[in-house]
Each structure stands twice: as structure tokens, then as C-alpha cells.
Amino acid sequence: MKTEYQLSIRLLTHNIRYATNVPFQGEELWTTRAPRLISELRFNTIHCSEVFVCLQEVLHQQLVDILDGLNEQHGKEAKWDYTGVGRDDGKQAGEYSPILYQPAIWDLQLSKTVWLSETPENPSKSWDAASIRILTISVFQHRLCKRKIVAMNTHLDDQGGRSRLEAAKIILNQISEVSEDGRIPVFLAGDFNSQPNQEAYQIMTGNHSPMQDLCNLVPPEHKYGHHHTFSGFGCGGTAPTRIDFLFLNSSEYTSPGLALKRGHWLAKSYAVLENRFDDGVFNSDHRAVIGDVALQ
């Protein structure tokens, strides 16, 4: 009897808050936040090689700091690498939405950046967007079992409702194109600046979308932590919201007992982590979101 092979994967997404020189009330400088953030990433990935870490609001020096921190115990041969570019010039300027991965496990076969605007091939913004916004797209192949996966990471505009709406449409078109109309598994991570009842989320999970919120695929007993993913820095009356998501693609839906299956994917667990502990320091104004999934 043939045994069905499953490839277990951990997905982690976190808006780490860019390294500002003028912090908000309750916010510490990056030099204070960095070791706490790196410890979070190290702890939640140390026992899982098949892992992707998707970050938002990452300036180039922050990316260097994080990779140095994750790789410091591995000598000359780095364990972790990344794909992605700075949004302002397609190189190192401005915020990245990088995807971190382990090259010993995953072979990077394609990497590209799409600007979420009317001119998606060039650094630009459109409609009512306050800032330039990007979608990082990568295709990986697992070196052992040869399964392919499309990884996507984004950060939508915090000001423009129309720009979020149009960006979601661009992302869906990219998902269809790069996944070969759903034949390749896709996960999409990011800060959407859109709550579940708002425009971008509604487009991403609508009737004409192949994507579904991982949170909704996991039963309550397999969830851990907070509900809200944005907390602020504890000052100024900022209301907590759920705006950071992990989405999975497919066109099928069944229920195999403890977990819910959607096409290529088996959703195993979902968590929203804490971003402040006893020392009172927020590692970011967002909380990390983690999903444990499997490819079948």
C-alpha cells in the first residue's frame, strides 16, 4: 500500500516596524528591538528547516542585522538567505518585503518584484497610495522531494483604500500567472492594512479568488495566542486590529478530521505571538503570525 507523503512547512509573517530615528511614544529604537526580534525568529524556526519567514517594513540595515543574527552560529556558510528588493529603487532603497529561506533546503528558481501600481515593472505608486508598495514573488523547489512552491509577500498601503483594492487585484493576477492557474501551491503573506470586512481582504477571499485565510482553515483547538495582529506600542489609544495574514491557494475544500484541507494544502495550526514580555519592550507594533501547514 502506497503511503501518502506530506511535506511539512512552517510559515511566519511579521511586520517588524522600520528602524525610525523618531520613535513613537512607547517605541524603542531598532538597536533595542533587534535582539528581541531576532530571538523570536530564531526560536520559532530552529527546529524546522522547511520554513519561510516573510517580513515587512524592513530597511536594508535591518535585513543585514537579522541575517547576521540568524547566521551567527553557522560560520562561513550561511544557513539563511533572502529574496526581495527595496521598494524605492528596486535595489536597496526603501522598505523591503523579503522572504527568508534556507538554501540547503530550497532551491530558488525564480524571484521578481511587482510594484502594486499602474506601472508594475517600475518603482511607482498609483491611485490614492501614500507610499510605494510591492509584491515579492519567489518560486522554490524542495531539494529532496522536488515539490515546487510559490511564495509571495506584500505590504499594502495604510492610507489609500482604492490602492489596496487595486493591489489585491494585481496580486490575484500574479497568483494565477505564476502558479500556472493553480497547478503550483501558493502561499501569500503580509500586512494588508485591511481588516476582514474591508476591501483588500474581501477581494483576496472572494468567490473569484483561489485564496483562503489560513486562520479560517484551522479549528479552534489548533490555534494559539492572540486574535489581533496589530497592537501599536501601548500608547495613544490605538485600537488593536487583525490586518496581517497568511493565505493559501486552491480550488478544493474537504475536511479530513482534525484539520481542514484546501487543495494542495493541509492546515495544521495557526498562532499569533506576543510582541512584548516582562521587560516591557515591544519588538514591533505588530505581532508575528505563524502557520504550520503541509503539502500533499
GROMACS .gro file of N, CA and C in nm, residues 21 30 34 57 103 107-108 111 116 125 150 160 173 217 230 236 239 247 250 289:
model
   60
   21ASN      N    1   1.433   5.692   1.342
   21ASN     CA    2   1.513   5.770   1.437
   21ASN      C    3   1.425   5.857   1.526
   30TRP      N    4   1.554   5.067   1.706
   30TRP     CA    5   1.584   4.937   1.649
   30TRP      C    6   1.697   4.866   1.723
   34ALA      N    7   1.598   4.501   1.804
   34ALA     CA    8   1.656   4.400   1.715
   34ALA      C    9   1.687   4.267   1.783
   57GLU      N   10   0.825   4.609   0.620
   57GLU     CA   11   0.884   4.733   0.672
   57GLU      C   12   1.033   4.719   0.703
  103PRO      N   13   1.882   2.799   0.187
  103PRO     CA   14   1.920   2.746   0.056
  103PRO      C   15   1.956   2.598   0.055
  107ASP      N   16   1.569   2.534  -0.333
  107ASP     CA   17   1.637   2.589  -0.450
  107ASP      C   18   1.552   2.703  -0.505
  108LEU      N   19   1.607   2.825  -0.504
  108LEU     CA   20   1.535   2.941  -0.556
  108LEU      C   21   1.541   2.938  -0.708
  111SER      N   22   1.274   3.473  -0.891
  111SER     CA   23   1.250   3.581  -0.796
  111SER      C   24   1.221   3.708  -0.873
  116LEU      N   25   0.291   4.753  -0.693
  116LEU     CA   26   0.145   4.750  -0.689
  116LEU      C   27   0.091   4.886  -0.732
  125LYS      N   28   0.395   5.447  -0.752
  125LYS     CA   29   0.270   5.434  -0.677
  125LYS      C   30   0.158   5.494  -0.759
  150VAL      N   31   0.517   2.842  -0.469
  150VAL     CA   32   0.526   2.986  -0.493
  150VAL      C   33   0.507   3.057  -0.360
  160GLY      N   34  -0.457   5.450   0.148
  160GLY     CA   35  -0.546   5.451   0.033
  160GLY      C   36  -0.630   5.326   0.018
  173ASN      N   37  -0.394   3.837  -0.999
  173ASN     CA   38  -0.347   3.810  -1.135
  173ASN      C   39  -0.209   3.744  -1.133
  217LEU      N   40  -0.898   2.801   0.826
  217LEU     CA   41  -0.884   2.660   0.792
  217LEU      C   42  -0.843   2.574   0.911
  230PHE      N   43  -0.214   4.356   1.500
  230PHE     CA   44  -0.157   4.489   1.520
  230PHE      C   45  -0.195   4.536   1.659
  236GLY      N   46  -0.136   5.610   2.310
  236GLY     CA   47  -0.207   5.688   2.209
  236GLY      C   48  -0.344   5.637   2.171
  239ALA      N   49  -0.635   5.135   1.849
  239ALA     CA   50  -0.717   5.015   1.864
  239ALA      C   51  -0.648   4.896   1.800
  247PHE      N   52  -0.232   3.345   0.355
  247PHE     CA   53  -0.333   3.289   0.266
  247PHE      C   54  -0.274   3.169   0.191
  250SER      N   55  -0.600   2.726  -0.362
  250SER     CA   56  -0.655   2.604  -0.422
  250SER      C   57  -0.797   2.630  -0.464
  289VAL      N   58   0.268   3.624   1.298
  289VAL     CA   59   0.167   3.523   1.269
  289VAL      C   60   0.239   3.399   1.217
   0.00000   0.00000   0.00000
